[in-house]
Every structure is written in C-alpha cells, then in structure tokens.
Amino acid sequence: MKVAFTLVFSFLCAGLTVSGETLQEQKLEIWHKVEKQDEYLKRGEIIYTLNPQTVEYVEDASSFQLQPSGNSLYNVKVNSVSDGSNSIALSSAKWCMLKSSQFSDKFTLHFDKEGNFFHIDYHPGAHSCVEDSQVSEVKFNTSIELVKPYYELRPKLQRITEEELKKKENSEYSNFFTKYWYIILPIVLVLLVGGGDPPKEGEGDGGR
C-alpha cells in the first residue's frame, strides 16, 4: 500500500513539474515616479504564471505617495526579480491622461519563447487629457495582460541553382512531348504530306 501511494504521489509531482519554469510563480516589481521626483517609489508587484496563464497585481502602500502636477510625465519601471533575467523595462505617459481615466491603466507584459520577460506596453485608460476632471484620491484600477510569441508552422524554402533550374525546364519540355506525342505527330505528318501550294489562277485550263 505504501509503495502504491509513493508511486501515485511521484506521478502527480511529475505532472505538476512539466515545464516547471512556466508553472512556477514568477514575480515582477512595478516602480513609478513623476518627472520632478529623483527616485522611483515601489507601486506594487505582479505575480504570474505563463502556463497556464494566471496573473495577480498586488498594490504597495507607497503607490499613492506621488507629487504630480497637471502636465507631469508619469514614469513606470518594471523589474524582473524571479526569472533570473534581471530585465528592466521603462515606459511613460502624461499624468493628466491617467487622471482623466480615473487612474485606470493597463500593463501589457511581453515574454520571449523561453518565458523570460523583456518589454512592457503601458497605457492609461484615457487617450487625452480632460482639464476639468476631478479626482478625490489616487487609487489605481490596473489590468495586466501577458503576451507570449506564437509560432506557426512555416513553409520550408528550398534553394535551387541555375543549373538545376535548367534541368527542371528541360525535363518539363521533354515531358510535354512524351505526354502529347500522339497529338503532335499526326499534325506534323499532315503538314509534311499534304502541305502543297494551292494552284494559281489560270493553270489547269489546257491553255485556253
């Protein structure tokens, strides 16, 4: 009984560790600042897996400690802290666009085929600034999208030399005559045997 339980447990563990690097939870840190601030403040963390895709955004208390003005540039920085790549990606947007969207924004995270993070796209929920937008407090409403490249099967291209091309053309030419010789031969014989010129006018009248 103990042996059977051990085998079942080992089998389940093996199934859970298939593609372990993608099944294991990974973590990214989000930092932000406005252009007049010297240092980035931690905004939160993204905890994710790629296979299957799961993602969770955990906000940090310091995410609200900003001192922006209306037209300040809002900068974000994403650090990879758990996949070993030590990747850093930067992006920015106008603070007024973020304010106009009621602090709704979206991070699109890009990964290579090995599952390593390398780039972000950052978009506020608004595409323009609304001057009269009123916000009582800074509270982000953030969505996260994970993007991994998708590779389809591509046609295999084969190089062909000029000599091979000539051989192929000659072969096609020869195959044409081999295939249709029974049509071509009678036409050639008719042209050779019965192909005389028509009699001229006045000939054949016995000199009349």
JSON list of C-alpha atoms in Angstrom, two decimals:
[
{"chain": "A", "resi": 1, "resn": "MET", "atom": "CA", "xyz": [0.00, 0.00, 0.00]},
{"chain": "A", "resi": 2, "resn": "LYS", "atom": "CA", "xyz": [2.82, 2.36, 0.92]},
{"chain": "A", "resi": 3, "resn": "VAL", "atom": "CA", "xyz": [4.62, 1.61, -2.36]},
{"chain": "A", "resi": 4, "resn": "ALA", "atom": "CA", "xyz": [1.47, 2.27, -4.38]},
{"chain": "A", "resi": 5, "resn": "PHE", "atom": "CA", "xyz": [0.90, 5.58, -2.60]},
{"chain": "A", "resi": 6, "resn": "THR", "atom": "CA", "xyz": [4.51, 6.59, -3.28]},
{"chain": "A", "resi": 7, "resn": "LEU", "atom": "CA", "xyz": [4.15, 5.80, -7.00]},
{"chain": "A", "resi": 8, "resn": "VAL", "atom": "CA", "xyz": [0.91, 7.80, -7.29]},
{"chain": "A", "resi": 9, "resn": "PHE", "atom": "CA", "xyz": [2.44, 10.74, -5.43]},
{"chain": "A", "resi": 10, "resn": "SER", "atom": "CA", "xyz": [5.53, 10.67, -7.67]},
{"chain": "A", "resi": 11, "resn": "PHE", "atom": "CA", "xyz": [3.34, 10.58, -10.77]},
{"chain": "A", "resi": 12, "resn": "LEU", "atom": "CA", "xyz": [1.35, 13.61, -9.64]},
{"chain": "A", "resi": 13, "resn": "CYS", "atom": "CA", "xyz": [4.52, 15.54, -8.80]},
{"chain": "A", "resi": 14, "resn": "ALA", "atom": "CA", "xyz": [5.96, 14.73, -12.21]},
{"chain": "A", "resi": 15, "resn": "GLY", "atom": "CA", "xyz": [2.80, 16.03, -13.89]},
{"chain": "A", "resi": 16, "resn": "LEU", "atom": "CA", "xyz": [2.94, 19.25, -11.92]},
{"chain": "A", "resi": 17, "resn": "THR", "atom": "CA", "xyz": [6.59, 19.86, -12.74]},
{"chain": "A", "resi": 18, "resn": "VAL", "atom": "CA", "xyz": [6.22, 19.55, -16.53]},
{"chain": "A", "resi": 19, "resn": "SER", "atom": "CA", "xyz": [7.51, 22.80, -17.94]},
{"chain": "A", "resi": 20, "resn": "GLY", "atom": "CA", "xyz": [8.36, 23.79, -14.40]},
{"chain": "A", "resi": 21, "resn": "GLU", "atom": "CA", "xyz": [9.79, 27.16, -15.35]},
{"chain": "A", "resi": 22, "resn": "THR", "atom": "CA", "xyz": [6.41, 28.30, -16.62]},
{"chain": "A", "resi": 23, "resn": "LEU", "atom": "CA", "xyz": [4.28, 26.58, -13.97]},
{"chain": "A", "resi": 24, "resn": "GLN", "atom": "CA", "xyz": [6.28, 28.18, -11.17]},
{"chain": "A", "resi": 25, "resn": "GLU", "atom": "CA", "xyz": [5.02, 31.57, -10.00]},
{"chain": "A", "resi": 26, "resn": "GLN", "atom": "CA", "xyz": [7.16, 34.46, -11.17]},
{"chain": "A", "resi": 27, "resn": "LYS", "atom": "CA", "xyz": [7.29, 38.00, -9.82]},
{"chain": "A", "resi": 28, "resn": "LEU", "atom": "CA", "xyz": [7.74, 41.45, -11.35]},
{"chain": "A", "resi": 29, "resn": "GLU", "atom": "CA", "xyz": [8.06, 44.68, -9.39]},
{"chain": "A", "resi": 30, "resn": "ILE", "atom": "CA", "xyz": [6.46, 47.91, -10.61]},
{"chain": "A", "resi": 31, "resn": "TRP", "atom": "CA", "xyz": [8.09, 51.21, -9.65]},
{"chain": "A", "resi": 32, "resn": "HIS", "atom": "CA", "xyz": [6.90, 54.69, -10.58]},
{"chain": "A", "resi": 33, "resn": "LYS", "atom": "CA", "xyz": [7.57, 58.40, -10.25]},
{"chain": "A", "resi": 34, "resn": "VAL", "atom": "CA", "xyz": [6.64, 61.73, -11.78]},
{"chain": "A", "resi": 35, "resn": "GLU", "atom": "CA", "xyz": [9.29, 63.60, -13.74]},
{"chain": "A", "resi": 36, "resn": "LYS", "atom": "CA", "xyz": [10.34, 66.03, -10.97]},
{"chain": "A", "resi": 37, "resn": "GLN", "atom": "CA", "xyz": [10.97, 63.29, -8.43]},
{"chain": "A", "resi": 38, "resn": "ASP", "atom": "CA", "xyz": [14.50, 61.93, -8.12]},
{"chain": "A", "resi": 39, "resn": "GLU", "atom": "CA", "xyz": [13.79, 58.37, -7.11]},
{"chain": "A", "resi": 40, "resn": "TYR", "atom": "CA", "xyz": [11.26, 55.73, -8.07]},
{"chain": "A", "resi": 41, "resn": "LEU", "atom": "CA", "xyz": [8.74, 54.55, -5.48]},
{"chain": "A", "resi": 42, "resn": "LYS", "atom": "CA", "xyz": [7.51, 50.98, -5.40]},
{"chain": "A", "resi": 43, "resn": "ARG", "atom": "CA", "xyz": [3.98, 50.80, -6.79]},
{"chain": "A", "resi": 44, "resn": "GLY", "atom": "CA", "xyz": [3.30, 47.08, -6.49]},
{"chain": "A", "resi": 45, "resn": "GLU", "atom": "CA", "xyz": [4.08, 43.55, -7.67]},
{"chain": "A", "resi": 46, "resn": "ILE", "atom": "CA", "xyz": [2.81, 41.34, -10.47]},
{"chain": "A", "resi": 47, "resn": "ILE", "atom": "CA", "xyz": [2.68, 37.63, -9.64]},
{"chain": "A", "resi": 48, "resn": "TYR", "atom": "CA", "xyz": [2.10, 35.41, -12.65]},
{"chain": "A", "resi": 49, "resn": "THR", "atom": "CA", "xyz": [2.48, 32.05, -14.37]},
{"chain": "A", "resi": 50, "resn": "LEU", "atom": "CA", "xyz": [2.59, 31.56, -18.14]},
{"chain": "A", "resi": 51, "resn": "ASN", "atom": "CA", "xyz": [1.31, 28.01, -18.44]},
{"chain": "A", "resi": 52, "resn": "PRO", "atom": "CA", "xyz": [-1.48, 28.20, -17.55]},
{"chain": "A", "resi": 53, "resn": "GLN", "atom": "CA", "xyz": [-1.70, 31.98, -17.66]},
{"chain": "A", "resi": 54, "resn": "THR", "atom": "CA", "xyz": [-2.55, 33.45, -14.28]},
{"chain": "A", "resi": 55, "resn": "VAL", "atom": "CA", "xyz": [-1.79, 36.95, -13.06]},
{"chain": "A", "resi": 56, "resn": "GLU", "atom": "CA", "xyz": [-2.34, 38.93, -9.86]},
{"chain": "A", "resi": 57, "resn": "TYR", "atom": "CA", "xyz": [-1.50, 42.56, -9.15]},
{"chain": "A", "resi": 58, "resn": "VAL", "atom": "CA", "xyz": [-0.64, 43.44, -5.54]},
{"chain": "A", "resi": 59, "resn": "GLU", "atom": "CA", "xyz": [-0.52, 47.16, -4.83]},
{"chain": "A", "resi": 60, "resn": "ASP", "atom": "CA", "xyz": [2.04, 48.69, -2.50]},
{"chain": "A", "resi": 61, "resn": "ALA", "atom": "CA", "xyz": [1.22, 51.34, 0.10]},
{"chain": "A", "resi": 62, "resn": "SER", "atom": "CA", "xyz": [3.75, 53.75, -1.40]},
{"chain": "A", "resi": 63, "resn": "SER", "atom": "CA", "xyz": [1.92, 53.75, -4.74]},
{"chain": "A", "resi": 64, "resn": "PHE", "atom": "CA", "xyz": [-0.03, 56.84, -3.63]},
{"chain": "A", "resi": 65, "resn": "GLN", "atom": "CA", "xyz": [2.93, 58.88, -2.41]},
{"chain": "A", "resi": 66, "resn": "LEU", "atom": "CA", "xyz": [3.39, 60.97, -5.55]},
{"chain": "A", "resi": 67, "resn": "GLN", "atom": "CA", "xyz": [3.60, 64.74, -6.02]},
{"chain": "A", "resi": 68, "resn": "PRO", "atom": "CA", "xyz": [2.44, 65.36, -9.59]},
{"chain": "A", "resi": 69, "resn": "SER", "atom": "CA", "xyz": [1.38, 68.48, -11.42]},
{"chain": "A", "resi": 70, "resn": "GLY", "atom": "CA", "xyz": [-1.17, 68.56, -14.22]},
{"chain": "A", "resi": 71, "resn": "ASN", "atom": "CA", "xyz": [1.20, 68.07, -17.18]},
{"chain": "A", "resi": 72, "resn": "SER", "atom": "CA", "xyz": [3.84, 65.98, -15.43]},
{"chain": "A", "resi": 73, "resn": "LEU", "atom": "CA", "xyz": [5.21, 62.92, -17.15]},
{"chain": "A", "resi": 74, "resn": "TYR", "atom": "CA", "xyz": [4.34, 59.76, -15.25]},
{"chain": "A", "resi": 75, "resn": "ASN", "atom": "CA", "xyz": [7.11, 57.14, -15.47]},
{"chain": "A", "resi": 76, "resn": "VAL", "atom": "CA", "xyz": [6.86, 53.43, -14.74]},
{"chain": "A", "resi": 77, "resn": "LYS", "atom": "CA", "xyz": [9.62, 50.86, -14.40]},
{"chain": "A", "resi": 78, "resn": "VAL", "atom": "CA", "xyz": [9.15, 47.10, -14.29]},
{"chain": "A", "resi": 79, "resn": "ASN", "atom": "CA", "xyz": [11.88, 44.89, -12.78]},
{"chain": "A", "resi": 80, "resn": "SER", "atom": "CA", "xyz": [12.11, 41.15, -13.25]},
{"chain": "A", "resi": 81, "resn": "VAL", "atom": "CA", "xyz": [13.08, 39.73, -9.85]},
{"chain": "A", "resi": 82, "resn": "SER", "atom": "CA", "xyz": [12.48, 35.99, -10.03]},
{"chain": "A", "resi": 83, "resn": "ASP", "atom": "CA", "xyz": [13.18, 34.59, -13.51]},
{"chain": "A", "resi": 84, "resn": "GLY", "atom": "CA", "xyz": [16.93, 35.27, -13.40]},
{"chain": "A", "resi": 85, "resn": "SER", "atom": "CA", "xyz": [16.94, 37.60, -16.42]},
{"chain": "A", "resi": 86, "resn": "ASN", "atom": "CA", "xyz": [17.19, 40.84, -14.35]},
{"chain": "A", "resi": 87, "resn": "SER", "atom": "CA", "xyz": [15.28, 42.64, -17.10]},
{"chain": "A", "resi": 88, "resn": "ILE", "atom": "CA", "xyz": [14.21, 46.26, -16.63]},
{"chain": "A", "resi": 89, "resn": "ALA", "atom": "CA", "xyz": [11.59, 47.88, -18.85]},
{"chain": "A", "resi": 90, "resn": "LEU", "atom": "CA", "xyz": [10.56, 51.54, -18.83]},
{"chain": "A", "resi": 91, "resn": "SER", "atom": "CA", "xyz": [7.55, 53.42, -20.12]},
{"chain": "A", "resi": 92, "resn": "SER", "atom": "CA", "xyz": [5.74, 56.71, -19.51]},
{"chain": "A", "resi": 93, "resn": "ALA", "atom": "CA", "xyz": [2.53, 58.65, -20.07]},
{"chain": "A", "resi": 94, "resn": "LYS", "atom": "CA", "xyz": [1.09, 62.04, -19.21]},
{"chain": "A", "resi": 95, "resn": "TRP", "atom": "CA", "xyz": [-0.19, 62.30, -15.66]},
{"chain": "A", "resi": 96, "resn": "CYS", "atom": "CA", "xyz": [-3.26, 64.22, -16.85]},
{"chain": "A", "resi": 97, "resn": "MET", "atom": "CA", "xyz": [-4.26, 61.25, -19.06]},
{"chain": "A", "resi": 98, "resn": "LEU", "atom": "CA", "xyz": [-4.04, 58.95, -16.07]},
{"chain": "A", "resi": 99, "resn": "LYS", "atom": "CA", "xyz": [-6.07, 61.40, -14.01]},
{"chain": "A", "resi": 100, "resn": "SER", "atom": "CA", "xyz": [-8.68, 61.71, -16.78]},
{"chain": "A", "resi": 101, "resn": "SER", "atom": "CA", "xyz": [-9.12, 57.94, -16.78]},
{"chain": "A", "resi": 102, "resn": "GLN", "atom": "CA", "xyz": [-9.76, 57.93, -13.01]},
{"chain": "A", "resi": 103, "resn": "PHE", "atom": "CA", "xyz": [-6.38, 56.16, -12.64]},
{"chain": "A", "resi": 104, "resn": "SER", "atom": "CA", "xyz": [-7.37, 53.25, -14.82]},
{"chain": "A", "resi": 105, "resn": "ASP", "atom": "CA", "xyz": [-4.36, 51.80, -16.65]},
{"chain": "A", "resi": 106, "resn": "LYS", "atom": "CA", "xyz": [-3.07, 48.67, -18.36]},
{"chain": "A", "resi": 107, "resn": "PHE", "atom": "CA", "xyz": [0.28, 46.89, -18.42]},
{"chain": "A", "resi": 108, "resn": "THR", "atom": "CA", "xyz": [0.98, 44.55, -21.35]},
{"chain": "A", "resi": 109, "resn": "LEU", "atom": "CA", "xyz": [3.92, 42.31, -20.47]},
{"chain": "A", "resi": 110, "resn": "HIS", "atom": "CA", "xyz": [5.89, 40.68, -23.28]},
{"chain": "A", "resi": 111, "resn": "PHE", "atom": "CA", "xyz": [7.85, 37.43, -22.92]},
{"chain": "A", "resi": 112, "resn": "ASP", "atom": "CA", "xyz": [10.22, 35.60, -25.26]},
{"chain": "A", "resi": 113, "resn": "LYS", "atom": "CA", "xyz": [9.75, 31.98, -26.32]},
{"chain": "A", "resi": 114, "resn": "GLU", "atom": "CA", "xyz": [11.65, 30.78, -23.22]},
{"chain": "A", "resi": 115, "resn": "GLY", "atom": "CA", "xyz": [9.21, 32.67, -20.98]},
{"chain": "A", "resi": 116, "resn": "ASN", "atom": "CA", "xyz": [11.60, 35.47, -19.99]},
{"chain": "A", "resi": 117, "resn": "PHE", "atom": "CA", "xyz": [10.15, 38.95, -19.53]},
{"chain": "A", "resi": 118, "resn": "PHE", "atom": "CA", "xyz": [11.71, 41.64, -21.75]},
{"chain": "A", "resi": 119, "resn": "HIS", "atom": "CA", "xyz": [9.27, 44.51, -22.53]},
{"chain": "A", "resi": 120, "resn": "ILE", "atom": "CA", "xyz": [6.15, 46.38, -21.40]},
{"chain": "A", "resi": 121, "resn": "ASP", "atom": "CA", "xyz": [3.48, 48.47, -23.06]},
{"chain": "A", "resi": 122, "resn": "TYR", "atom": "CA", "xyz": [1.85, 50.92, -20.69]},
{"chain": "A", "resi": 123, "resn": "HIS", "atom": "CA", "xyz": [-1.45, 52.65, -21.50]},
{"chain": "A", "resi": 124, "resn": "PRO", "atom": "CA", "xyz": [-3.66, 54.92, -19.36]},
{"chain": "A", "resi": 125, "resn": "GLY", "atom": "CA", "xyz": [-7.38, 54.35, -19.76]},
{"chain": "A", "resi": 126, "resn": "ALA", "atom": "CA", "xyz": [-7.83, 57.79, -21.38]},
{"chain": "A", "resi": 127, "resn": "HIS", "atom": "CA", "xyz": [-6.25, 58.82, -24.68]},
{"chain": "A", "resi": 128, "resn": "SER", "atom": "CA", "xyz": [-6.41, 62.55, -24.00]},
{"chain": "A", "resi": 129, "resn": "CYS", "atom": "CA", "xyz": [-6.39, 64.97, -21.07]},
{"chain": "A", "resi": 130, "resn": "VAL", "atom": "CA", "xyz": [-9.63, 66.37, -19.64]},
{"chain": "A", "resi": 131, "resn": "GLU", "atom": "CA", "xyz": [-8.88, 69.65, -17.87]},
{"chain": "A", "resi": 132, "resn": "ASP", "atom": "CA", "xyz": [-11.93, 69.61, -15.61]},
{"chain": "A", "resi": 133, "resn": "SER", "atom": "CA", "xyz": [-11.53, 66.01, -14.38]},
{"chain": "A", "resi": 134, "resn": "GLN", "atom": "CA", "xyz": [-11.83, 65.87, -10.62]},
{"chain": "A", "resi": 135, "resn": "VAL", "atom": "CA", "xyz": [-10.32, 63.03, -8.58]},
{"chain": "A", "resi": 136, "resn": "SER", "atom": "CA", "xyz": [-10.64, 62.87, -4.81]},
{"chain": "A", "resi": 137, "resn": "GLU", "atom": "CA", "xyz": [-7.91, 60.26, -4.30]},
{"chain": "A", "resi": 138, "resn": "VAL", "atom": "CA", "xyz": [-5.26, 58.38, -6.26]},
{"chain": "A", "resi": 139, "resn": "LYS", "atom": "CA", "xyz": [-6.37, 54.77, -6.44]},
{"chain": "A", "resi": 140, "resn": "PHE", "atom": "CA", "xyz": [-5.20, 52.71, -9.38]},
{"chain": "A", "resi": 141, "resn": "ASN", "atom": "CA", "xyz": [-7.50, 50.39, -11.28]},
{"chain": "A", "resi": 142, "resn": "THR", "atom": "CA", "xyz": [-4.93, 48.26, -13.05]},
{"chain": "A", "resi": 143, "resn": "SER", "atom": "CA", "xyz": [-5.28, 45.45, -15.58]},
{"chain": "A", "resi": 144, "resn": "ILE", "atom": "CA", "xyz": [-2.47, 43.14, -16.68]},
{"chain": "A", "resi": 145, "resn": "GLU", "atom": "CA", "xyz": [-2.05, 41.26, -19.98]},
{"chain": "A", "resi": 146, "resn": "LEU", "atom": "CA", "xyz": [0.59, 38.59, -20.61]},
{"chain": "A", "resi": 147, "resn": "VAL", "atom": "CA", "xyz": [1.81, 38.17, -24.18]},
{"chain": "A", "resi": 148, "resn": "LYS", "atom": "CA", "xyz": [3.99, 35.30, -25.34]},
{"chain": "A", "resi": 149, "resn": "PRO", "atom": "CA", "xyz": [5.02, 34.82, -29.01]},
{"chain": "A", "resi": 150, "resn": "TYR", "atom": "CA", "xyz": [3.03, 32.33, -31.04]},
{"chain": "A", "resi": 151, "resn": "TYR", "atom": "CA", "xyz": [4.92, 30.44, -33.73]},
{"chain": "A", "resi": 152, "resn": "GLU", "atom": "CA", "xyz": [3.03, 28.83, -36.59]},
{"chain": "A", "resi": 153, "resn": "LEU", "atom": "CA", "xyz": [4.45, 26.23, -38.94]},
{"chain": "A", "resi": 154, "resn": "ARG", "atom": "CA", "xyz": [6.15, 27.98, -41.84]},
{"chain": "A", "resi": 155, "resn": "PRO", "atom": "CA", "xyz": [6.76, 26.63, -45.35]},
{"chain": "A", "resi": 156, "resn": "LYS", "atom": "CA", "xyz": [10.20, 25.17, -45.89]},
{"chain": "A", "resi": 157, "resn": "LEU", "atom": "CA", "xyz": [12.08, 27.15, -48.53]},
{"chain": "A", "resi": 158, "resn": "GLN", "atom": "CA", "xyz": [14.50, 25.28, -50.77]},
{"chain": "A", "resi": 159, "resn": "ARG", "atom": "CA", "xyz": [17.29, 26.95, -52.72]},
{"chain": "A", "resi": 160, "resn": "ILE", "atom": "CA", "xyz": [17.71, 25.96, -56.35]},
{"chain": "A", "resi": 161, "resn": "THR", "atom": "CA", "xyz": [20.75, 26.64, -58.56]},
{"chain": "A", "resi": 162, "resn": "GLU", "atom": "CA", "xyz": [20.61, 27.90, -62.14]},
{"chain": "A", "resi": 163, "resn": "GLU", "atom": "CA", "xyz": [21.81, 24.52, -63.42]},
{"chain": "A", "resi": 164, "resn": "GLU", "atom": "CA", "xyz": [19.05, 22.71, -61.52]},
{"chain": "A", "resi": 165, "resn": "LEU", "atom": "CA", "xyz": [16.52, 25.20, -62.88]},
{"chain": "A", "resi": 166, "resn": "LYS", "atom": "CA", "xyz": [17.61, 24.48, -66.50]},
{"chain": "A", "resi": 167, "resn": "LYS", "atom": "CA", "xyz": [17.40, 20.74, -65.88]},
{"chain": "A", "resi": 168, "resn": "LYS", "atom": "CA", "xyz": [13.90, 21.18, -64.50]},
{"chain": "A", "resi": 169, "resn": "GLU", "atom": "CA", "xyz": [12.81, 23.27, -67.51]},
{"chain": "A", "resi": 170, "resn": "ASN", "atom": "CA", "xyz": [14.27, 20.71, -69.97]},
{"chain": "A", "resi": 171, "resn": "SER", "atom": "CA", "xyz": [12.56, 17.91, -68.10]},
{"chain": "A", "resi": 172, "resn": "GLU", "atom": "CA", "xyz": [9.20, 19.70, -68.27]},
{"chain": "A", "resi": 173, "resn": "TYR", "atom": "CA", "xyz": [9.71, 20.36, -72.01]},
{"chain": "A", "resi": 174, "resn": "SER", "atom": "CA", "xyz": [10.56, 16.67, -72.62]},
{"chain": "A", "resi": 175, "resn": "ASN", "atom": "CA", "xyz": [7.60, 15.52, -70.54]},
{"chain": "A", "resi": 176, "resn": "PHE", "atom": "CA", "xyz": [5.26, 17.67, -72.64]},
{"chain": "A", "resi": 177, "resn": "PHE", "atom": "CA", "xyz": [6.23, 15.89, -75.88]},
{"chain": "A", "resi": 178, "resn": "THR", "atom": "CA", "xyz": [6.24, 12.49, -74.16]},
{"chain": "A", "resi": 179, "resn": "LYS", "atom": "CA", "xyz": [2.71, 13.11, -72.92]},
{"chain": "A", "resi": 180, "resn": "TYR", "atom": "CA", "xyz": [1.19, 14.58, -76.10]},
{"chain": "A", "resi": 181, "resn": "TRP", "atom": "CA", "xyz": [3.21, 12.89, -78.90]},
{"chain": "A", "resi": 182, "resn": "TYR", "atom": "CA", "xyz": [0.11, 11.14, -80.30]},
{"chain": "A", "resi": 183, "resn": "ILE", "atom": "CA", "xyz": [-1.48, 14.53, -80.94]},
{"chain": "A", "resi": 184, "resn": "ILE", "atom": "CA", "xyz": [1.62, 16.32, -82.18]},
{"chain": "A", "resi": 185, "resn": "LEU", "atom": "CA", "xyz": [2.81, 13.58, -84.63]},
{"chain": "A", "resi": 186, "resn": "PRO", "atom": "CA", "xyz": [-0.34, 13.41, -86.85]},
{"chain": "A", "resi": 187, "resn": "ILE", "atom": "CA", "xyz": [-0.38, 17.19, -87.13]},
{"chain": "A", "resi": 188, "resn": "VAL", "atom": "CA", "xyz": [3.26, 17.23, -88.27]},
{"chain": "A", "resi": 189, "resn": "LEU", "atom": "CA", "xyz": [2.63, 14.42, -90.85]},
{"chain": "A", "resi": 190, "resn": "VAL", "atom": "CA", "xyz": [-0.40, 16.21, -92.29]},
{"chain": "A", "resi": 191, "resn": "LEU", "atom": "CA", "xyz": [1.65, 19.38, -92.71]},
{"chain": "A", "resi": 192, "resn": "LEU", "atom": "CA", "xyz": [4.52, 17.47, -94.41]},
{"chain": "A", "resi": 193, "resn": "VAL", "atom": "CA", "xyz": [2.41, 15.29, -96.80]},
{"chain": "A", "resi": 194, "resn": "GLY", "atom": "CA", "xyz": [-0.47, 17.48, -97.80]},
{"chain": "A", "resi": 195, "resn": "GLY", "atom": "CA", "xyz": [1.11, 20.86, -97.46]},
{"chain": "A", "resi": 196, "resn": "GLY", "atom": "CA", "xyz": [1.37, 21.86, -101.22]},
{"chain": "A", "resi": 197, "resn": "ASP", "atom": "CA", "xyz": [0.63, 25.37, -102.50]},
{"chain": "A", "resi": 198, "resn": "PRO", "atom": "CA", "xyz": [-2.87, 25.93, -103.98]},
{"chain": "A", "resi": 199, "resn": "PRO", "atom": "CA", "xyz": [-2.96, 26.09, -107.88]},
{"chain": "A", "resi": 200, "resn": "LYS", "atom": "CA", "xyz": [-2.59, 29.52, -109.36]},
{"chain": "A", "resi": 201, "resn": "GLU", "atom": "CA", "xyz": [-5.49, 31.11, -111.28]},
{"chain": "A", "resi": 202, "resn": "GLY", "atom": "CA", "xyz": [-5.45, 30.14, -114.99]},
{"chain": "A", "resi": 203, "resn": "GLU", "atom": "CA", "xyz": [-3.41, 26.97, -114.57]},
{"chain": "A", "resi": 204, "resn": "GLY", "atom": "CA", "xyz": [-5.02, 23.61, -115.42]},
{"chain": "A", "resi": 205, "resn": "ASP", "atom": "CA", "xyz": [-7.28, 25.03, -118.20]},
{"chain": "A", "resi": 206, "resn": "GLY", "atom": "CA", "xyz": [-5.37, 23.39, -121.07]},
{"chain": "A", "resi": 207, "resn": "GLY", "atom": "CA", "xyz": [-4.03, 26.69, -122.33]},
{"chain": "A", "resi": 208, "resn": "ARG", "atom": "CA", "xyz": [-7.43, 28.12, -123.13]}
]
